[in-house]
mmCIF file of C-alpha atoms in Angstrom:
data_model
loop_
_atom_site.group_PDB
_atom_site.id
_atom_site.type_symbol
_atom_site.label_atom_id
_atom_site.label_comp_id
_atom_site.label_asym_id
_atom_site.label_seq_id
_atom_site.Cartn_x
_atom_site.Cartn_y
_atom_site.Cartn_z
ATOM 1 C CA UNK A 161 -48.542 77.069 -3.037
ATOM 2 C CA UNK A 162 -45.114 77.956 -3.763
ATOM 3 C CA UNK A 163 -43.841 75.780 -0.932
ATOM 4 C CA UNK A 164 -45.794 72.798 -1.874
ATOM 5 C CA UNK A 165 -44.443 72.955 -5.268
ATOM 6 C CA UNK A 166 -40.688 73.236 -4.596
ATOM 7 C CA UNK A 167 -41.548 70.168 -2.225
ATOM 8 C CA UNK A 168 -42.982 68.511 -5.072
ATOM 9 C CA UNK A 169 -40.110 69.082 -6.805
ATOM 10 C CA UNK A 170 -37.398 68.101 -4.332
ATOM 11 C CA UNK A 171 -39.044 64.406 -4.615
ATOM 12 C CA UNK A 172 -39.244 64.306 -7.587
ATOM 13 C CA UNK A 173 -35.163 65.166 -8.026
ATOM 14 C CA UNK A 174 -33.124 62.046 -8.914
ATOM 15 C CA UNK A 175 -31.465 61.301 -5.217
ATOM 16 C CA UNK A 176 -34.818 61.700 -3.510
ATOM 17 C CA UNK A 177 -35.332 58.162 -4.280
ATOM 18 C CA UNK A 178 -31.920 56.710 -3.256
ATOM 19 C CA UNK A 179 -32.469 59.096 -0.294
ATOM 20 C CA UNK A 180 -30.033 61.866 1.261
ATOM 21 C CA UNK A 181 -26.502 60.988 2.625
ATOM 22 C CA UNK A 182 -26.487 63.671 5.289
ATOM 23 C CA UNK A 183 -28.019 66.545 6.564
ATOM 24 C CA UNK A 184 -27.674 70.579 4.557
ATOM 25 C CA UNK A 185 -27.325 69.010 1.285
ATOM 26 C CA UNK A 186 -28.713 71.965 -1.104
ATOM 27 C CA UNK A 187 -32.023 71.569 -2.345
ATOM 28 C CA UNK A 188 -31.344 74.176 -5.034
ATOM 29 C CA UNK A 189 -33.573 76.837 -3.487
ATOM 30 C CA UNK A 190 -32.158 80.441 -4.642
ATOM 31 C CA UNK A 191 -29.582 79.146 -7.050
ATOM 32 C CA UNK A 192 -29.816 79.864 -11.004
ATOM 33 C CA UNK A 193 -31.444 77.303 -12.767
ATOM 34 C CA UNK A 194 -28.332 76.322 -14.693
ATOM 35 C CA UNK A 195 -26.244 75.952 -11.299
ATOM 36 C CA UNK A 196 -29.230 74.235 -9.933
ATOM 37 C CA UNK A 197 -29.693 71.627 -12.537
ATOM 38 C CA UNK A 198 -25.530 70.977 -12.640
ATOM 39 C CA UNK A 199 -25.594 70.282 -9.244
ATOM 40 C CA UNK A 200 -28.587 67.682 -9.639
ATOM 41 C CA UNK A 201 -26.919 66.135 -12.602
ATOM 42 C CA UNK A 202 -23.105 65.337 -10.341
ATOM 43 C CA UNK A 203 -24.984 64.177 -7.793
ATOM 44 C CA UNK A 204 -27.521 62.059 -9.770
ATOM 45 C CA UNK A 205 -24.447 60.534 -11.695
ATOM 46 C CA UNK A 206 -22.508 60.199 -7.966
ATOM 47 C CA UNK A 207 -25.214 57.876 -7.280
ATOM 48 C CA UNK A 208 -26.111 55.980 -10.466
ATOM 49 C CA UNK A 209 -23.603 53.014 -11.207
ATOM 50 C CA UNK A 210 -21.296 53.582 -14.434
ATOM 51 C CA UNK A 211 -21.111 51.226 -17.032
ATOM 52 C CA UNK A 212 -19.388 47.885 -16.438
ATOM 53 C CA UNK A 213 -19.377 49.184 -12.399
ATOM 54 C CA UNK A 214 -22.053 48.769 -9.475
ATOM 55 C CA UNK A 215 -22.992 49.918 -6.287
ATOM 56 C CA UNK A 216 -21.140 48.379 -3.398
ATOM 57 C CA UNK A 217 -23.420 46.090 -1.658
ATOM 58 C CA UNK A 218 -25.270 45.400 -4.818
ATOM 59 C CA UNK A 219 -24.954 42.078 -7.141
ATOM 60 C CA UNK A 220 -24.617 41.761 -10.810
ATOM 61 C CA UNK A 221 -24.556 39.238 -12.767
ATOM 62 C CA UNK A 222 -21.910 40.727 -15.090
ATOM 63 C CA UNK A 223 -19.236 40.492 -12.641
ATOM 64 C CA UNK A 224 -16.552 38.206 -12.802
ATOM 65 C CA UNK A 225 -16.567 34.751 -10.308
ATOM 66 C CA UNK A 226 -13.918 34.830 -7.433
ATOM 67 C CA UNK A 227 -11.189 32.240 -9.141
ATOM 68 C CA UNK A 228 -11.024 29.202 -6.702
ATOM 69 C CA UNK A 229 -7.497 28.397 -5.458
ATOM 70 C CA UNK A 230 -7.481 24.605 -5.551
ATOM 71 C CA UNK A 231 -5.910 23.039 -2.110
ATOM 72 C CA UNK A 232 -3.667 20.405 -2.920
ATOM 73 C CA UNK A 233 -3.909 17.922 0.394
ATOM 74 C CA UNK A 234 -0.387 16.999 2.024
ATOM 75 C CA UNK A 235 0.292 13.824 1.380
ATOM 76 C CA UNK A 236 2.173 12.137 4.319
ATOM 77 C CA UNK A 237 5.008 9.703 4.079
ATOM 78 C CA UNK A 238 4.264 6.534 4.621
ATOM 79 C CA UNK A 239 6.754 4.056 5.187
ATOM 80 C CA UNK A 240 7.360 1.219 2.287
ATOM 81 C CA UNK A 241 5.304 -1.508 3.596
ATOM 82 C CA UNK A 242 6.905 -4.790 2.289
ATOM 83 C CA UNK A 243 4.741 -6.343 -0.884
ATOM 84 C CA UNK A 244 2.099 -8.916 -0.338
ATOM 85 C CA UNK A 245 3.114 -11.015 -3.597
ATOM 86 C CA UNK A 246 6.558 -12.026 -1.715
ATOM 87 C CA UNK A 247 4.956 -13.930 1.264
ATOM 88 C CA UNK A 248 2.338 -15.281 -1.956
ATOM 89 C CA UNK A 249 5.179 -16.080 -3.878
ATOM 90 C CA UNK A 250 6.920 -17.907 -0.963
ATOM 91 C CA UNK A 251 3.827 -19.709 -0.350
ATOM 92 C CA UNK A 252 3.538 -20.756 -3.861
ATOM 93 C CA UNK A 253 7.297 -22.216 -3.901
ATOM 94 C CA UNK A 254 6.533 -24.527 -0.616
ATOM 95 C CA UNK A 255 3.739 -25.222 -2.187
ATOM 96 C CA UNK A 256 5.201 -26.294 -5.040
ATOM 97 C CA UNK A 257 8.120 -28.384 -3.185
ATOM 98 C CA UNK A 258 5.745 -30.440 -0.671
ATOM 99 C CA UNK A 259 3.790 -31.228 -4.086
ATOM 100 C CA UNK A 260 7.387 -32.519 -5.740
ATOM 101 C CA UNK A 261 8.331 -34.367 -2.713
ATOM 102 C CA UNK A 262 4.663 -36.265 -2.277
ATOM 103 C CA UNK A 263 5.195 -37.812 -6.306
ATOM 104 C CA UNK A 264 8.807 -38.355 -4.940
ATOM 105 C CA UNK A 265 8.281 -40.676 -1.768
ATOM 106 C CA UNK A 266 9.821 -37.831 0.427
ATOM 107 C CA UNK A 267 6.533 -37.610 1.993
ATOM 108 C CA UNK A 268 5.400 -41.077 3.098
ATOM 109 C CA UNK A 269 1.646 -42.090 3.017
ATOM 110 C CA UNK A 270 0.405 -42.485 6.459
ATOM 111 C CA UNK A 271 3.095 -40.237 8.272
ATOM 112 C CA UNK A 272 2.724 -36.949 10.159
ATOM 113 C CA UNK A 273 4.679 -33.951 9.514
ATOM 114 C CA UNK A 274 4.571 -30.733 11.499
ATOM 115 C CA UNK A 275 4.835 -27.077 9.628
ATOM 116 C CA UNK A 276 7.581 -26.083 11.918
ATOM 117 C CA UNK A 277 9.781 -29.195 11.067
ATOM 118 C CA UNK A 278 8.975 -28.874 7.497
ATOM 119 C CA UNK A 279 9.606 -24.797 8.049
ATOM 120 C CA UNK A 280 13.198 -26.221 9.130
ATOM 121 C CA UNK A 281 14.042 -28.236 6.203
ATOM 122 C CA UNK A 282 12.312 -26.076 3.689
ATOM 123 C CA UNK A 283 14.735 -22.869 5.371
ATOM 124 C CA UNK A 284 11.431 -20.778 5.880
ATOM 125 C CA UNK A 285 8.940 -19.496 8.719
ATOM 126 C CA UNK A 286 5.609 -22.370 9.964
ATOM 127 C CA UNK A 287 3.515 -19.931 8.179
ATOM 128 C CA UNK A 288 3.782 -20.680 4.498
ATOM 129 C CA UNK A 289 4.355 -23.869 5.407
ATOM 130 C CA UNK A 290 1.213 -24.646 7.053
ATOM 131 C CA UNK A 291 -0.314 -22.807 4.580
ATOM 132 C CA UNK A 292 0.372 -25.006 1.747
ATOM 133 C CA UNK A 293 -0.199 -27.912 3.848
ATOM 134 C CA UNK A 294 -3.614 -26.372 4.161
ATOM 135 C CA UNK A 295 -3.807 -25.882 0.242
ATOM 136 C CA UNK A 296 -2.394 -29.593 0.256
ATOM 137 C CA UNK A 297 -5.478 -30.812 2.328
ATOM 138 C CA UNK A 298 -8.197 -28.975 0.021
ATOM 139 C CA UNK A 299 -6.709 -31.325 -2.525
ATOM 140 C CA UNK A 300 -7.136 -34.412 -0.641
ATOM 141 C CA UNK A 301 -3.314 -35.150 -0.867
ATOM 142 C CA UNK A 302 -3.109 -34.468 3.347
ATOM 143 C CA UNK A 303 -5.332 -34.208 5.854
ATOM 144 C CA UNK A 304 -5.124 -32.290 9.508
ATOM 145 C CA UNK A 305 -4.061 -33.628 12.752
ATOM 146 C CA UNK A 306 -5.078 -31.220 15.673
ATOM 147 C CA UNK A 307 -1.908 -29.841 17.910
ATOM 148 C CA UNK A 308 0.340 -32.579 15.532
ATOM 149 C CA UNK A 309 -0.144 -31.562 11.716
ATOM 150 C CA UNK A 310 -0.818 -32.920 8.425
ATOM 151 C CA UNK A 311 -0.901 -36.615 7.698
ATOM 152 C CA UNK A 312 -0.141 -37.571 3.973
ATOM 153 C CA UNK A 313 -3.152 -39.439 2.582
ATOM 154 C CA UNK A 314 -2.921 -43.424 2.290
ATOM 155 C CA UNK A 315 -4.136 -44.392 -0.877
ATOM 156 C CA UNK A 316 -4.937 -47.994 -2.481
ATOM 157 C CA UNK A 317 -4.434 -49.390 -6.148
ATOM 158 C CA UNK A 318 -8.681 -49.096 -6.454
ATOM 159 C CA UNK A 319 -8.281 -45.617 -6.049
ATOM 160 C CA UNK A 320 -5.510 -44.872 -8.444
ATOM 161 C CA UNK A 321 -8.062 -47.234 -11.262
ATOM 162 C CA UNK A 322 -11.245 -45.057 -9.837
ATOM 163 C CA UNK A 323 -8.743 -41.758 -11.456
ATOM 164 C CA UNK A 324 -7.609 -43.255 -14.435
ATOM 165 C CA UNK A 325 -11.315 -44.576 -15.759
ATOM 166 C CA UNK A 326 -12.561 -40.603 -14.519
ATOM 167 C CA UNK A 327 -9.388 -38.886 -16.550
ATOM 168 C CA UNK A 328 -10.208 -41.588 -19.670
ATOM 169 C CA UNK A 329 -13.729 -40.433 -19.794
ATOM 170 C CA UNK A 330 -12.938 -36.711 -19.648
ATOM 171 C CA UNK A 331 -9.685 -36.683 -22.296
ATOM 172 C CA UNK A 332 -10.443 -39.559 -24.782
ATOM 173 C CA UNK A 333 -13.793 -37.740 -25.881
ATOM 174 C CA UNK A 334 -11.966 -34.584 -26.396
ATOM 175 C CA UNK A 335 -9.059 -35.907 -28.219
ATOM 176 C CA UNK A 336 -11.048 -37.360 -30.031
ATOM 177 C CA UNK A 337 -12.779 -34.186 -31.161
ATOM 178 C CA UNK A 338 -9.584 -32.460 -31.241
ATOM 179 C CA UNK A 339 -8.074 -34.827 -33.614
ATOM 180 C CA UNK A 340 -11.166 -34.262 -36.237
ATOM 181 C CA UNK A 341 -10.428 -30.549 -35.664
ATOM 182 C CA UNK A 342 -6.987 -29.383 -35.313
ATOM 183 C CA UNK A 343 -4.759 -29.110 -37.995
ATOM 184 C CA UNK A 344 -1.524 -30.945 -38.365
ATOM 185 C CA UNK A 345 0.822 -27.771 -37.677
ATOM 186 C CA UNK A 346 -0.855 -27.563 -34.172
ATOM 187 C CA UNK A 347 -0.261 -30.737 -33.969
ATOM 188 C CA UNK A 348 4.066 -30.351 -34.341
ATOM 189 C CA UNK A 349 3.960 -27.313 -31.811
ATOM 190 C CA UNK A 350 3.646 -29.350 -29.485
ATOM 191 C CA UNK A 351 6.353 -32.097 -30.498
ATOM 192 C CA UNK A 352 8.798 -30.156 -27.694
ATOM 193 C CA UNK A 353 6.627 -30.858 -24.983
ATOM 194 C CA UNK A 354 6.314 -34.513 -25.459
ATOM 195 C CA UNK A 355 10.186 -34.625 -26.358
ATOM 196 C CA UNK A 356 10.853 -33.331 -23.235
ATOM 197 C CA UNK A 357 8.675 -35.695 -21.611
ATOM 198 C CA UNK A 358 11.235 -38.346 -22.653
ATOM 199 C CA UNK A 359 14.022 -36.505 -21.392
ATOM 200 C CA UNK A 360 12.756 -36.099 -18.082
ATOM 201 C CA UNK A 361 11.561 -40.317 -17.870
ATOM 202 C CA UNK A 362 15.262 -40.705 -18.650
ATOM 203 C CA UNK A 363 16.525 -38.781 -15.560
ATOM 204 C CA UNK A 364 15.033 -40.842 -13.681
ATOM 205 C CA UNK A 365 13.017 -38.770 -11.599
ATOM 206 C CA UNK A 366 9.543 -39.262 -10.946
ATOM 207 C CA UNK A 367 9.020 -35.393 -9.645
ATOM 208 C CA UNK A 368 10.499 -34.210 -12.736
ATOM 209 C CA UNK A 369 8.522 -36.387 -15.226
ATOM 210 C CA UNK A 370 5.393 -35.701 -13.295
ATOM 211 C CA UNK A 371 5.462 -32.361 -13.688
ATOM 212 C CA UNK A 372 6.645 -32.278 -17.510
ATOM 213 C CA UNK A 373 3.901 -35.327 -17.900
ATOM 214 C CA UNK A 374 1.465 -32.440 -16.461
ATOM 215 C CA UNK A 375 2.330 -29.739 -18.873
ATOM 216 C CA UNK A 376 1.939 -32.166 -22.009
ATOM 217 C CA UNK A 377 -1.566 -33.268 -21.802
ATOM 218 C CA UNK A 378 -2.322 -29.542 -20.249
ATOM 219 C CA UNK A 379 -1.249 -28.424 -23.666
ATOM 220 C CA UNK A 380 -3.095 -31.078 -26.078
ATOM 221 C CA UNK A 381 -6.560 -30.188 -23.562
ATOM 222 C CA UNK A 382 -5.786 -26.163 -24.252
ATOM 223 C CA UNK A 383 -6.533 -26.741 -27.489
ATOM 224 C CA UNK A 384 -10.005 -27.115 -26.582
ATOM 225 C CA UNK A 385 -10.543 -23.743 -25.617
ATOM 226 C CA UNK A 386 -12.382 -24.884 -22.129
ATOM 227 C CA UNK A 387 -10.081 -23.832 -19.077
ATOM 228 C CA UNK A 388 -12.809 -25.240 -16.712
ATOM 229 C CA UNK A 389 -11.620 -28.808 -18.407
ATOM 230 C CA UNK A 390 -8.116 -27.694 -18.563
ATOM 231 C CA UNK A 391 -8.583 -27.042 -14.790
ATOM 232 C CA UNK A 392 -10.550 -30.175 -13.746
ATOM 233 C CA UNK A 393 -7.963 -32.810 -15.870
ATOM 234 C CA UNK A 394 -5.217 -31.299 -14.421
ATOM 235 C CA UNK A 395 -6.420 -31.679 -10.918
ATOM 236 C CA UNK A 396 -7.263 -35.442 -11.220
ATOM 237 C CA UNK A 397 -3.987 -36.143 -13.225
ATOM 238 C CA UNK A 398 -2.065 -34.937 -10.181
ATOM 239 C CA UNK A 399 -4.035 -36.462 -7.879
ATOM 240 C CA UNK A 400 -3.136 -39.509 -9.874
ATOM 241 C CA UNK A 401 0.513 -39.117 -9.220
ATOM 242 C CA UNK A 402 0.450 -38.979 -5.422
ATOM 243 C CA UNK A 403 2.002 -42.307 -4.162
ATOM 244 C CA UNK A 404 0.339 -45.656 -2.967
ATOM 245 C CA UNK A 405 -0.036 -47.108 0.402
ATOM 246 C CA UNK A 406 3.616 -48.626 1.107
ATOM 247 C CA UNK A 407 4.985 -46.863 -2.333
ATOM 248 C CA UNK A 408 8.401 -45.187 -2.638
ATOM 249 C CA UNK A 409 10.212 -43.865 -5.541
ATOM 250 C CA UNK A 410 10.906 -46.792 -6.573
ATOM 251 C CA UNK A 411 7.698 -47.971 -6.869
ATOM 252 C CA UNK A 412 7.869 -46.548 -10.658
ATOM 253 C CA UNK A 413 11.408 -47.158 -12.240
ATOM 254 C CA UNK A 414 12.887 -45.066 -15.174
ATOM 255 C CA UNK A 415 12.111 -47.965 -17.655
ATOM 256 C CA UNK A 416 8.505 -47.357 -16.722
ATOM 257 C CA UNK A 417 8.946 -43.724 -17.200
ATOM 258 C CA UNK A 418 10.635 -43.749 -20.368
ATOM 259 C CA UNK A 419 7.481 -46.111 -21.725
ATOM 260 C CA UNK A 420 5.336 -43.825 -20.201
ATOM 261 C CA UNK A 421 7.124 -40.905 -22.038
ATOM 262 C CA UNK A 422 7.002 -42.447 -25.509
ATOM 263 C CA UNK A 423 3.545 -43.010 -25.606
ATOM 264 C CA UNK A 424 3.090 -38.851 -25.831
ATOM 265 C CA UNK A 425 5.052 -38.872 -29.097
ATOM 266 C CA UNK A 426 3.172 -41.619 -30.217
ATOM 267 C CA UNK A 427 0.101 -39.841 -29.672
ATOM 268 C CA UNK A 428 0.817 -36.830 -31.615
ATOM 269 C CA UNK A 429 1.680 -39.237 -34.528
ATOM 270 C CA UNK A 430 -1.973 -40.718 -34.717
ATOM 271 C CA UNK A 431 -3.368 -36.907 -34.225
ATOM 272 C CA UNK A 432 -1.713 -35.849 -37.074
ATOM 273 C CA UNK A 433 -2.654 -38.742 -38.972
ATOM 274 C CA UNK A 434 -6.082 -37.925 -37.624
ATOM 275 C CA UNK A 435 -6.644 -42.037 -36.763
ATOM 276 C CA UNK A 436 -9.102 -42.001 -34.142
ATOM 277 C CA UNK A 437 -8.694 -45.704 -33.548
ATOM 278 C CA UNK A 438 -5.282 -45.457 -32.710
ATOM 279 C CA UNK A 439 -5.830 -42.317 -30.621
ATOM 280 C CA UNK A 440 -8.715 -44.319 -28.595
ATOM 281 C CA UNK A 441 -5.988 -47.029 -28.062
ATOM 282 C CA UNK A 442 -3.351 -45.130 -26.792
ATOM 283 C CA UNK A 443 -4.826 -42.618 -24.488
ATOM 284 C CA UNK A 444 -6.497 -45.889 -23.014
ATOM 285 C CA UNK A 445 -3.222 -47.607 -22.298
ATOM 286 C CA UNK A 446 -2.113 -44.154 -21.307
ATOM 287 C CA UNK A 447 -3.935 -44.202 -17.842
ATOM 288 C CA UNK A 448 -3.982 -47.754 -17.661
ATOM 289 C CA UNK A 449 -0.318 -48.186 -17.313
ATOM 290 C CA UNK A 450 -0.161 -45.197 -14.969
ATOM 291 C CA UNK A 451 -3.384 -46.683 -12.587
ATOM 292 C CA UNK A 452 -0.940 -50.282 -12.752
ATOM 293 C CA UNK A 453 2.654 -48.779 -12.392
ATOM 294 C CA UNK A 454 1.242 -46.046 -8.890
#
């Protein structure tokens, strides 16, 4: 009996269910009851987790995360790779020049021109070259020649009328609307444009008036609002400026040009007036003139 009970007793002590570490750990058989019970209590308390500690091996949700060290990646040097704009912007200038010398004459309806010959005058690589002439034949101003190049497009007078009635039946409408619309002041910013219009007639130059004749009726259509307009009437009015079959620049003097030319200034008169009649009139003998002069 008296063994049974001090077993009953050693499991129910406070490390009996934890379990012993090692072997002769007291059992507190033949000690004094207040020895006994100390030496329960240190080793109860040697195995109970303090507060704000725990057990090794044991989780808690109290304890603080691991911080994360971020790894900033190594970022190699790469070499400056030349910009993609330049070649673009290259592009755009031979673009621009073949497109000056087809209003001039330079490059004759009918003829054949090769990118690497045209690389040679131009001071520049084939590539951009070509790839204008390739921008040029989207257009309709060229058209390829396989292993030979681009042939500038041979146009006729019935052509040149076919673009002037399209350009008359896209603008007058919307000048018209614009001059019920606008108010005079918009009207005067644009007096510059068509003053310069008659500056560049009186150089002479059909290139140079071309491209200022361009930028005034781009202006008057902006008004609008509609770039898709803005975008189609500027296509056809350049198209309208290529040369004719047999043309040169001389086809078009600087009297022509300078008549030409006035007829802008005119025009802003009657759309600040707001006279539609005289606005109907003047567009109309606008692109005739231009369809009969090539």
């Amino acid at each position: 009996m008296r063994q049974g009970a001090q077993g009953s007793a050693e499991a129910g002590a406070p490390w009996a269910a934890v379990g012993r570490t090692g072997a002769g750990v007291p059992s507190g058989r033949g000690q004094g009851p207040g020895r006994g019970q100390e030496q329960g209590q240190a080793r109860a308390q040697a195995r109970v987790p303090q507060q704000g500690g725990a057990v090794r091996g044991e989780h808690t949700h109290s304890e603080a995360p691991v911080p994360v060290v971020p790894v900033v990646p190594v970022v190699p040097v790469v070499p400056r790779a030349r910009p993609v704009v330049q070649r673009a912007s290259v592009r755009g200038q031979i673009l621009d020049a073949l497109r000056a010398a087809l209003v001039a004459g330079d490059l004759r309806p009918g003829e054949v021109y090769s990118a690497p010959v045209l690389g040679e005058r131009f001071g520049v690589s084939a590539t951009p070259v070509r790839e204008a002439m390739q921008q040029l034949a989207l257009e309709g101003a060229v058209e390829v020649v396989p292993n030979r190049g681009f042939r500038v497009v041979e146009r006729g007078v019935r052509e040149l009328a076919e673009l002037a009635e399209v350009r008359a039946l896209i603008e007058v409408p919307v000048m018209l609307r614009l001059a019920r619309t606008v108010p005079a002041e918009r009207w005067a910013e644009l007096r510059p444009l068509a003053e310069a219009t008659v500056r560049a007639a009186s150089s002479g130059c059909r290139a140079t008036y071309a491209e200022s004749d361009r930028g005034f009726h781009r202006a008057v259509l902006s008004l609008s609002g509609n770039e898709q307009l803005v975008q189609i009437a500027e296509d056809l009015h350049r198209r309208a400026q290529w040369p004719l079959v047999g043309g040169g620049p001389g086809i078009r003097g600087r009297a022509d040009l300078v008549a030409d030319a006035h007829e802008h200034t005119a025009l802003l008169d009657a759309l600040v007036a707001r006279d539609l009649d005289v606005v109907r009139a003047l567009v109309g003998e606008h692109f005739a003139g231009a369809a009969a002069a090539g």
